[in-house]
mmCIF file of C-alpha atoms in Angstrom:
data_model
loop_
_atom_site.group_PDB
_atom_site.id
_atom_site.type_symbol
_atom_site.label_atom_id
_atom_site.label_comp_id
_atom_site.label_asym_id
_atom_site.label_seq_id
_atom_site.Cartn_x
_atom_site.Cartn_y
_atom_site.Cartn_z
ATOM 1 C CA MET A 1 83.520 124.337 -243.104
ATOM 2 C CA LYS A 2 80.114 123.613 -244.313
ATOM 3 C CA LYS A 3 80.959 119.895 -244.854
ATOM 4 C CA VAL A 4 82.446 119.902 -241.041
ATOM 5 C CA ILE A 5 79.468 121.197 -239.851
ATOM 6 C CA ARG A 6 77.112 118.779 -241.398
ATOM 7 C CA HIS A 7 79.379 116.003 -240.569
ATOM 8 C CA ARG A 8 79.485 117.177 -236.643
ATOM 9 C CA ILE A 9 75.324 117.597 -237.054
ATOM 10 C CA HIS A 10 75.493 114.202 -238.487
ATOM 11 C CA THR A 11 77.537 112.699 -235.889
ATOM 12 C CA ASN A 12 75.636 114.193 -232.979
ATOM 13 C CA PHE A 13 72.472 113.255 -234.004
ATOM 14 C CA ALA A 14 73.539 109.547 -234.876
ATOM 15 C CA SER A 15 75.156 109.248 -231.093
ATOM 16 C CA GLN A 16 71.502 110.451 -229.729
ATOM 17 C CA ASN A 17 70.269 107.306 -231.399
ATOM 18 C CA GLN A 18 72.993 104.881 -230.460
ATOM 19 C CA PRO A 19 72.646 103.020 -226.705
ATOM 20 C CA ARG A 20 74.762 104.563 -224.053
ATOM 21 C CA LEU A 21 78.209 103.094 -223.525
ATOM 22 C CA PHE A 22 78.126 102.186 -220.044
ATOM 23 C CA SER A 23 81.602 100.451 -219.429
ATOM 24 C CA ALA A 24 84.897 101.542 -220.603
ATOM 25 C CA ASN A 25 85.250 97.582 -221.045
ATOM 26 C CA LYS A 26 84.708 96.802 -224.576
ATOM 27 C CA VAL A 27 83.243 93.561 -224.062
ATOM 28 C CA ARG A 28 81.064 94.409 -221.415
ATOM 29 C CA ALA A 29 80.016 97.544 -223.375
ATOM 30 C CA ARG A 30 79.099 95.348 -226.443
ATOM 31 C CA LYS A 31 76.875 92.809 -223.916
ATOM 32 C CA TYR A 32 75.071 95.878 -222.484
ATOM 33 C CA ARG A 33 74.257 96.978 -226.345
ATOM 34 C CA GLY A 34 73.170 93.607 -227.352
ATOM 35 C CA PHE A 35 71.292 93.396 -224.516
ATOM 36 C CA LEU A 36 69.306 96.633 -225.013
ATOM 37 C CA ALA A 37 68.694 95.501 -228.618
ATOM 38 C CA LEU A 38 66.324 93.025 -226.974
ATOM 39 C CA PHE A 39 63.931 95.955 -226.765
ATOM 40 C CA ASP A 40 63.481 96.109 -230.339
ATOM 41 C CA LYS A 41 62.269 92.411 -230.736
ATOM 42 C CA LYS A 42 60.358 91.510 -227.432
ATOM 43 C CA PRO A 43 59.342 92.621 -224.117
ATOM 44 C CA VAL A 44 61.795 92.497 -221.377
ATOM 45 C CA THR A 45 60.959 91.692 -217.712
ATOM 46 C CA VAL A 46 62.647 92.400 -214.475
ATOM 47 C CA GLY A 47 63.682 88.962 -214.433
ATOM 48 C CA ASP A 48 65.619 89.078 -217.585
ATOM 49 C CA LEU A 49 67.682 92.444 -216.349
ATOM 50 C CA VAL A 50 68.284 90.391 -212.895
ATOM 51 C CA ARG A 51 69.734 87.328 -214.786
ATOM 52 C CA PHE A 52 71.356 89.539 -217.342
ATOM 53 C CA GLY A 53 73.094 91.231 -214.466
ATOM 54 C CA CYS A 54 73.852 88.008 -212.957
ATOM 55 C CA LYS A 55 75.577 86.972 -215.965
ATOM 56 C CA GLN A 56 78.032 89.760 -216.283
ATOM 57 C CA MET A 57 78.850 89.840 -212.772
ATOM 58 C CA LYS A 58 79.739 86.253 -212.778
ATOM 59 C CA ALA A 59 81.803 86.827 -216.136
ATOM 60 C CA ALA A 60 83.677 89.832 -214.039
ATOM 61 C CA ASP A 61 84.637 87.214 -211.396
ATOM 62 C CA LEU A 62 82.914 89.221 -208.565
ATOM 63 C CA HIS A 63 83.438 88.035 -204.969
ATOM 64 C CA ASP A 64 79.944 86.933 -203.495
ATOM 65 C CA HIS A 65 80.357 90.103 -201.390
ATOM 66 C CA HIS A 66 77.693 90.222 -198.261
ATOM 67 C CA PHE A 67 75.138 88.124 -199.982
ATOM 68 C CA GLU A 68 76.911 84.808 -199.130
ATOM 69 C CA PHE A 69 73.807 83.507 -197.387
ATOM 70 C CA SER A 70 71.606 83.333 -200.654
ATOM 71 C CA ALA A 71 71.547 80.022 -202.806
ATOM 72 C CA ASN A 72 72.847 82.379 -205.818
ATOM 73 C CA PRO A 73 74.793 85.222 -204.345
ATOM 74 C CA LEU A 74 75.271 87.331 -207.450
ATOM 75 C CA LEU A 75 71.652 86.673 -208.440
ATOM 76 C CA ALA A 76 70.691 88.003 -205.421
ATOM 77 C CA THR A 77 72.926 91.041 -205.988
ATOM 78 C CA ALA A 78 71.940 91.531 -209.469
ATOM 79 C CA GLN A 79 68.208 91.724 -207.870
ATOM 80 C CA HIS A 80 69.427 93.934 -205.177
ATOM 81 C CA LEU A 81 70.327 96.699 -207.595
ATOM 82 C CA ALA A 82 67.566 96.126 -210.290
ATOM 83 C CA PHE A 83 64.585 96.501 -207.570
ATOM 84 C CA HIS A 84 66.552 99.570 -205.869
ATOM 85 C CA ALA A 85 66.644 101.451 -209.483
ATOM 86 C CA LEU A 86 63.360 100.120 -210.210
ATOM 87 C CA LYS A 87 61.672 101.157 -206.982
ATOM 88 C CA ILE A 88 60.265 97.762 -206.253
ATOM 89 C CA PRO A 89 60.260 96.983 -202.284
ATOM 90 C CA LEU A 90 62.945 94.752 -201.007
ATOM 91 C CA GLU A 91 60.758 93.252 -198.629
ATOM 92 C CA GLY A 92 58.610 90.600 -199.446
ATOM 93 C CA ASP A 93 58.350 87.777 -202.265
ATOM 94 C CA PRO A 94 60.680 88.995 -205.206
ATOM 95 C CA ALA A 95 58.767 86.126 -207.629
ATOM 96 C CA GLN A 96 55.829 88.641 -208.009
ATOM 97 C CA TYR A 97 57.864 91.397 -209.668
ATOM 98 C CA LEU A 98 60.040 89.485 -211.884
ATOM 99 C CA LYS A 99 57.535 88.964 -214.745
ATOM 100 C CA ARG A 100 57.091 92.897 -214.952
ATOM 101 C CA SER A 101 57.993 94.593 -218.054
ATOM 102 C CA VAL A 102 60.592 97.302 -217.876
ATOM 103 C CA SER A 103 61.246 100.218 -220.313
ATOM 104 C CA ARG A 104 64.749 100.554 -222.410
ATOM 105 C CA VAL A 105 65.079 103.644 -220.055
ATOM 106 C CA GLN A 106 64.943 101.670 -216.896
ATOM 107 C CA ALA A 107 67.016 99.085 -218.260
ATOM 108 C CA LYS A 108 69.759 101.628 -218.965
ATOM 109 C CA ARG A 109 69.562 102.675 -215.363
ATOM 110 C CA VAL A 110 69.692 99.205 -213.772
ATOM 111 C CA CYS A 111 72.778 98.336 -216.219
ATOM 112 C CA GLY A 112 74.525 101.585 -214.793
ATOM 113 C CA LEU A 113 74.376 100.022 -211.707
ATOM 114 C CA PHE A 114 75.464 96.754 -212.484
ATOM 115 C CA GLU A 115 78.425 98.433 -214.317
ATOM 116 C CA LYS A 116 79.219 100.079 -210.812
ATOM 117 C CA ARG A 117 79.314 97.146 -209.251
ATOM 118 C CA ILE A 118 81.405 95.412 -211.631
ATOM 119 C CA ALA A 119 83.963 98.271 -212.603
ATOM 120 C CA ASN A 120 84.604 99.808 -208.914
ATOM 121 C CA ARG A 121 84.283 96.563 -207.166
ATOM 122 C CA MET A 122 81.662 98.879 -205.114
ATOM 123 C CA PRO A 123 79.482 96.525 -202.803
ATOM 124 C CA ALA A 124 75.725 96.654 -204.065
ATOM 125 C CA ALA A 125 74.722 98.122 -200.553
ATOM 126 C CA TYR A 126 76.873 100.789 -200.724
ATOM 127 C CA ILE A 127 75.256 101.830 -204.152
ATOM 128 C CA THR A 128 72.043 101.514 -202.860
ATOM 129 C CA SER A 129 72.321 102.594 -199.164
ATOM 130 C CA LYS A 130 70.329 99.617 -198.211
ATOM 131 C CA ALA A 131 71.066 96.215 -196.474
ATOM 132 C CA ARG A 132 68.989 93.305 -195.858
ATOM 133 C CA TYR A 133 69.605 91.934 -192.322
ATOM 134 C CA LEU A 134 67.048 89.166 -190.886
ATOM 135 C CA GLY A 135 64.173 90.228 -193.030
ATOM 136 C CA ASN A 136 64.649 94.055 -192.342
ATOM 137 C CA THR A 137 65.931 96.660 -194.611
ATOM 138 C CA PHE A 138 68.549 98.888 -192.812
ATOM 139 C CA TYR A 139 70.509 102.158 -194.104
ATOM 140 C CA VAL A 140 74.062 101.971 -194.416
ATOM 141 C CA ASN A 141 77.066 103.808 -196.058
ATOM 142 C CA ARG A 142 80.633 103.524 -196.234
ATOM 143 C CA HIS A 143 81.255 104.235 -192.476
ATOM 144 C CA VAL A 144 79.814 100.931 -191.487
ATOM 145 C CA LEU A 145 80.352 97.388 -192.213
ATOM 146 C CA ILE A 146 77.712 95.945 -194.458
ATOM 147 C CA PRO A 147 75.369 93.619 -192.146
ATOM 148 C CA ARG A 148 76.172 90.038 -192.485
ATOM 149 C CA SER A 149 77.155 88.705 -189.277
ATOM 150 C CA ALA A 150 77.271 84.892 -188.985
ATOM 151 C CA MET A 151 75.062 85.468 -185.885
ATOM 152 C CA THR A 152 72.281 86.181 -188.044
ATOM 153 C CA PHE A 153 70.364 83.090 -187.754
ATOM 154 C CA HIS A 154 71.096 82.518 -184.318
ATOM 155 C CA LEU A 155 69.389 85.537 -182.732
ATOM 156 C CA GLU A 156 66.338 84.096 -181.640
ATOM 157 C CA ASP A 157 68.291 81.164 -180.154
ATOM 158 C CA TYR A 158 70.025 83.406 -178.059
ATOM 159 C CA LEU A 159 66.955 84.782 -176.398
ATOM 160 C CA ASN A 160 65.324 81.410 -175.579
ATOM 161 C CA GLY A 161 64.913 80.986 -171.857
ATOM 162 C CA THR A 162 66.038 84.687 -170.930
ATOM 163 C CA HIS A 163 63.825 86.756 -168.483
ATOM 164 C CA TRP A 164 62.166 89.609 -170.323
ATOM 165 C CA GLN A 165 61.314 92.391 -167.763
ATOM 166 C CA ASN A 166 64.072 95.141 -168.433
ATOM 167 C CA TYR A 167 66.194 92.854 -170.221
ATOM 168 C CA ARG A 168 69.332 95.024 -170.903
ATOM 169 C CA VAL A 169 71.468 94.275 -174.202
ATOM 170 C CA LEU A 170 74.926 96.123 -175.190
ATOM 171 C CA ASP A 171 75.838 95.752 -178.819
ATOM 172 C CA LEU A 172 79.400 96.494 -178.704
ATOM 173 C CA CYS A 173 81.079 97.641 -181.841
ATOM 174 C CA ALA A 174 77.509 98.316 -183.307
ATOM 175 C CA GLY A 175 78.070 99.734 -186.552
ATOM 176 C CA SER A 176 74.742 100.282 -188.196
ATOM 177 C CA GLY A 177 73.211 98.783 -185.399
ATOM 178 C CA CYS A 178 71.546 95.725 -187.045
ATOM 179 C CA ILE A 179 72.212 93.360 -184.560
ATOM 180 C CA GLY A 180 71.002 95.289 -181.444
ATOM 181 C CA ILE A 181 68.127 96.678 -183.404
ATOM 182 C CA THR A 182 67.214 93.449 -184.765
ATOM 183 C CA LEU A 183 67.085 91.840 -180.914
ATOM 184 C CA ALA A 184 65.026 94.802 -179.937
ATOM 185 C CA LEU A 185 62.384 93.998 -182.575
ATOM 186 C CA LEU A 186 62.327 90.587 -181.698
ATOM 187 C CA ASN A 187 61.029 91.383 -178.152
ATOM 188 C CA PRO A 188 59.270 94.936 -176.835
ATOM 189 C CA ASN A 189 60.755 94.462 -173.376
ATOM 190 C CA ILE A 190 64.353 94.735 -174.817
ATOM 191 C CA LYS A 191 66.367 97.671 -174.085
ATOM 192 C CA VAL A 192 69.688 98.055 -175.977
ATOM 193 C CA ASP A 193 72.807 100.265 -175.818
ATOM 194 C CA LEU A 194 74.771 100.552 -179.099
ATOM 195 C CA VAL A 195 78.264 101.246 -178.511
ATOM 196 C CA ASP A 196 80.822 102.256 -181.287
ATOM 197 C CA ILE A 197 83.960 104.220 -181.309
ATOM 198 C CA SER A 198 83.065 105.973 -184.499
ATOM 199 C CA GLU A 199 80.927 108.803 -184.345
ATOM 200 C CA ALA A 200 80.461 108.470 -187.959
ATOM 201 C CA ALA A 201 78.896 105.128 -187.663
ATOM 202 C CA LEU A 202 76.735 106.104 -184.763
ATOM 203 C CA ARG A 203 74.979 108.479 -186.951
ATOM 204 C CA VAL A 204 74.005 105.615 -189.173
ATOM 205 C CA ALA A 205 72.846 103.860 -186.122
ATOM 206 C CA ARG A 206 70.666 106.694 -185.076
ATOM 207 C CA ARG A 207 69.253 106.859 -188.469
ATOM 208 C CA ASN A 208 68.222 103.304 -188.272
ATOM 209 C CA ILE A 209 66.610 103.570 -184.734
ATOM 210 C CA LYS A 210 64.654 106.429 -186.249
ATOM 211 C CA ARG A 211 63.731 104.254 -189.010
ATOM 212 C CA PHE A 212 62.238 101.481 -186.775
ATOM 213 C CA SER A 213 60.830 104.087 -184.026
ATOM 214 C CA LEU A 214 62.740 102.674 -181.433
ATOM 215 C CA GLY A 215 63.916 105.760 -179.931
ATOM 216 C CA ASP A 216 62.353 105.006 -176.547
ATOM 217 C CA ARG A 217 64.381 101.640 -176.083
ATOM 218 C CA VAL A 218 67.738 101.723 -178.198
ATOM 219 C CA LYS A 219 70.230 104.588 -177.570
ATOM 220 C CA CYS A 220 73.751 105.247 -178.829
ATOM 221 C CA VAL A 221 76.846 105.492 -176.765
ATOM 222 C CA ARG A 222 80.320 106.826 -178.176
ATOM 223 C CA SER A 223 82.910 104.679 -176.448
ATOM 224 C CA ASP A 224 86.047 102.746 -177.178
ATOM 225 C CA VAL A 225 84.997 99.280 -176.295
ATOM 226 C CA PHE A 226 83.906 99.606 -172.317
ATOM 227 C CA GLN A 227 85.331 102.886 -171.863
ATOM 228 C CA ARG A 228 82.122 105.057 -171.493
ATOM 229 C CA VAL A 229 79.753 102.249 -170.854
ATOM 230 C CA ARG A 230 77.954 102.344 -167.667
ATOM 231 C CA GLY A 231 75.734 99.868 -165.814
ATOM 232 C CA LYS A 232 75.428 96.048 -166.337
ATOM 233 C CA PHE A 233 73.656 93.993 -169.187
ATOM 234 C CA ASP A 234 72.008 90.633 -169.495
ATOM 235 C CA LEU A 235 73.488 90.094 -172.906
ATOM 236 C CA ILE A 236 76.823 91.524 -174.595
ATOM 237 C CA ILE A 237 76.478 90.816 -177.918
ATOM 238 C CA THR A 238 79.561 92.004 -180.105
ATOM 239 C CA ASN A 239 80.701 91.693 -184.116
ATOM 240 C CA PRO A 240 84.081 93.289 -183.551
ATOM 241 C CA PRO A 241 86.941 93.661 -185.694
ATOM 242 C CA TYR A 242 88.834 90.386 -185.980
ATOM 243 C CA VAL A 243 90.831 90.155 -189.294
ATOM 244 C CA SER A 244 94.508 90.086 -188.556
ATOM 245 C CA THR A 245 97.098 92.704 -190.648
ATOM 246 C CA ALA A 246 97.943 89.816 -192.795
ATOM 247 C CA GLU A 247 94.442 88.802 -193.731
ATOM 248 C CA TYR A 248 93.721 92.079 -194.499
ATOM 249 C CA LYS A 249 95.928 92.513 -197.148
ATOM 250 C CA ASP A 250 94.638 89.596 -198.959
ATOM 251 C CA LEU A 251 90.827 90.538 -198.824
ATOM 252 C CA ALA A 252 88.516 90.970 -201.890
ATOM 253 C CA GLN A 253 88.877 94.278 -203.284
ATOM 254 C CA GLU A 254 85.186 94.918 -202.246
ATOM 255 C CA PHE A 255 86.155 94.971 -198.773
ATOM 256 C CA SER A 256 88.577 98.048 -199.462
ATOM 257 C CA HIS A 257 85.318 99.856 -199.769
ATOM 258 C CA GLU A 258 84.123 99.470 -195.973
ATOM 259 C CA PRO A 259 86.177 100.844 -192.758
ATOM 260 C CA LYS A 260 89.464 99.444 -191.884
ATOM 261 C CA LEU A 261 88.454 100.352 -188.441
ATOM 262 C CA ALA A 262 85.819 97.755 -188.601
ATOM 263 C CA LEU A 263 87.730 95.004 -190.094
ATOM 264 C CA GLU A 264 91.636 94.859 -189.168
ATOM 265 C CA CYS A 265 92.836 94.609 -185.798
ATOM 266 C CA GLY A 266 96.508 93.896 -185.171
ATOM 267 C CA THR A 267 98.754 91.042 -185.765
ATOM 268 C CA ASP A 268 96.422 88.358 -184.596
ATOM 269 C CA GLY A 269 93.118 90.467 -185.256
ATOM 270 C CA LEU A 270 92.037 90.165 -181.618
ATOM 271 C CA ASP A 271 93.137 93.373 -180.217
ATOM 272 C CA VAL A 272 89.855 94.457 -179.232
ATOM 273 C CA VAL A 273 88.833 90.726 -178.476
ATOM 274 C CA HIS A 274 91.250 90.668 -175.945
ATOM 275 C CA GLN A 275 89.932 93.795 -174.489
ATOM 276 C CA ILE A 276 86.524 92.534 -174.439
ATOM 277 C CA LEU A 277 87.611 89.377 -172.810
ATOM 278 C CA GLN A 278 89.341 91.412 -170.118
ATOM 279 C CA THR A 279 86.542 93.623 -169.023
ATOM 280 C CA ALA A 280 83.016 92.176 -170.087
ATOM 281 C CA SER A 281 82.387 90.784 -166.378
ATOM 282 C CA ARG A 282 82.305 93.996 -165.003
ATOM 283 C CA HIS A 283 79.463 94.798 -166.991
ATOM 284 C CA LEU A 284 77.182 91.739 -167.225
ATOM 285 C CA ASN A 285 74.666 90.746 -164.531
ATOM 286 C CA PRO A 286 75.391 87.351 -162.959
ATOM 287 C CA GLN A 287 73.356 85.647 -165.085
ATOM 288 C CA GLY A 288 74.529 87.402 -167.842
ATOM 289 C CA LYS A 289 76.416 86.115 -170.798
ATOM 290 C CA LEU A 290 78.994 87.526 -173.758
ATOM 291 C CA ILE A 291 78.227 86.349 -177.238
ATOM 292 C CA ALA A 292 80.809 87.532 -179.988
ATOM 293 C CA GLU A 293 81.487 86.418 -183.432
ATOM 294 C CA VAL A 294 85.227 86.221 -184.311
ATOM 295 C CA GLY A 295 85.735 84.312 -187.433
ATOM 296 C CA SER A 296 87.294 80.627 -187.877
ATOM 297 C CA THR A 297 90.877 81.573 -188.070
ATOM 298 C CA ALA A 298 90.785 83.973 -185.064
ATOM 299 C CA ALA A 299 88.525 81.202 -183.096
ATOM 300 C CA GLU A 300 91.304 78.723 -183.156
ATOM 301 C CA ILE A 301 93.759 81.341 -182.078
ATOM 302 C CA LEU A 302 91.747 81.942 -178.903
ATOM 303 C CA LYS A 303 91.385 78.433 -178.361
ATOM 304 C CA ALA A 304 95.000 77.850 -178.054
ATOM 305 C CA THR A 305 95.707 81.258 -176.369
ATOM 306 C CA TYR A 306 93.108 80.488 -173.494
ATOM 307 C CA PRO A 307 92.443 77.014 -172.929
ATOM 308 C CA LYS A 308 91.236 77.225 -169.553
ATOM 309 C CA LEU A 309 88.165 79.597 -170.631
ATOM 310 C CA LYS A 310 84.783 77.771 -170.836
ATOM 311 C CA TRP A 311 84.025 78.554 -174.252
ATOM 312 C CA ARG A 312 80.956 77.469 -176.129
ATOM 313 C CA TRP A 313 81.625 77.676 -179.736
ATOM 314 C CA GLN A 314 78.753 77.669 -182.650
ATOM 315 C CA ALA A 315 79.474 77.384 -186.144
ATOM 316 C CA TYR A 316 77.942 79.563 -189.338
ATOM 317 C CA LYS A 317 74.432 78.685 -189.570
ATOM 318 C CA ARG A 318 72.442 78.877 -192.826
ATOM 319 C CA PRO A 319 68.558 80.276 -192.759
ATOM 320 C CA ASP A 320 67.350 76.743 -193.061
ATOM 321 C CA GLY A 321 69.587 75.918 -189.740
ATOM 322 C CA SER A 322 72.204 73.887 -191.308
ATOM 323 C CA THR A 323 75.613 75.001 -190.516
ATOM 324 C CA ARG A 324 77.733 76.601 -193.290
ATOM 325 C CA ARG A 325 80.924 75.309 -192.898
ATOM 326 C CA GLY A 326 80.595 72.216 -191.513
ATOM 327 C CA SER A 327 81.854 72.157 -187.865
ATOM 328 C CA VAL A 328 84.005 75.146 -188.314
ATOM 329 C CA ASP A 329 83.673 77.339 -185.020
ATOM 330 C CA CYS A 330 83.313 81.203 -185.654
ATOM 331 C CA ILE A 331 80.749 82.457 -182.807
ATOM 332 C CA PHE A 332 81.369 81.611 -178.781
ATOM 333 C CA LEU A 333 79.219 82.317 -176.006
ATOM 334 C CA ILE A 334 80.406 82.623 -172.297
ATOM 335 C CA ASP A 335 78.210 82.854 -169.381
ATOM 336 C CA SER A 336 79.301 85.784 -167.187
ATOM 337 C CA VAL A 337 80.196 83.473 -164.101
ATOM 338 C CA ASP A 338 83.041 81.874 -166.420
ATOM 339 C CA LEU A 339 84.457 85.044 -167.411
ATOM 340 C CA PRO A 340 87.652 86.132 -166.162
ATOM 341 C CA LEU A 341 87.415 88.738 -163.619
ATOM 342 C CA PHE A 342 88.886 92.075 -164.463
ATOM 343 C CA GLY A 343 92.347 92.005 -164.797
ATOM 344 C CA SER A 344 92.775 88.410 -164.492
ATOM 345 C CA LEU A 345 92.510 87.091 -168.145
ATOM 346 C CA ASP A 346 96.221 86.020 -168.393
ATOM 347 C CA LYS A 347 95.301 83.372 -165.528
ATOM 348 C CA HIS A 348 93.416 81.311 -168.411
ATOM 349 C CA LYS A 349 96.243 81.612 -170.943
ATOM 350 C CA THR A 350 98.359 78.219 -172.044
ATOM 351 C CA GLY A 351 100.601 77.136 -168.931
#
């Protein structure tokens, strides 16, 4: 009995001095231990941690989920997780922090987040409850899509030439509120209604309104599309669900963490978009416009279904102004005067 006790004491003592096993995957567990062993040989920096995380994510063949506008999406993912764990601001130039030394304890904490991203395929923004969108940091959780709209780098373009006195914006299917709130931040004369069918999503939006102190200009409305919307607007902007049932089944595992209600939308993916086109004219001022992101597949369906509508299409745009996918259309703009009158959408169909 004494020998058994001594053996147990020895085993427990030894385990306390071993690096924590972060992963059930033996190969990754060995990689984590190897990285932590570097602390016995040299100082380890934030940049070292980020590069290590990127390498593990690449080896795991991760989807570039919601960092697709970055030059190196997986490096950006690793940096986002590392900065969060190390309490480094996400705003500003990251280069000033990458040469900072980190402790072994800090590195373990960061590696734990790397493994959560890899093993669970959980998007980084849900791990940290933070998402960057056009220079601002928004609160997010699994009740809202992670901000990544293709409209991101078009927003300032949409506001050119507008009148600013009492300019009203309706952000439809608002989710976290990132689009409408960003527009409000771009100009102090804008007033925004954030509309969503999900009360859980609107709780997130309200938190972001408070975060940016916009309670006097931005409000939330729970509504199924236009059902409870009142008044007229100068701009209706929307990133509605537009993924078909078939496409949804083929999405990367990361998307399963996001609310299905905000992604999948019927056989052609356009159930909500059809409703918006049918009713938008009733809620726009004469000089108003409707802007919507629908994705490239849905765009082709809309063009074929409603050839008589005066679509103005735009492709994905990168931060440097170049288009992300060549000439592939994914965002449409229609002036109020060119929208079908309520109930007359079928007149714009083929034939």
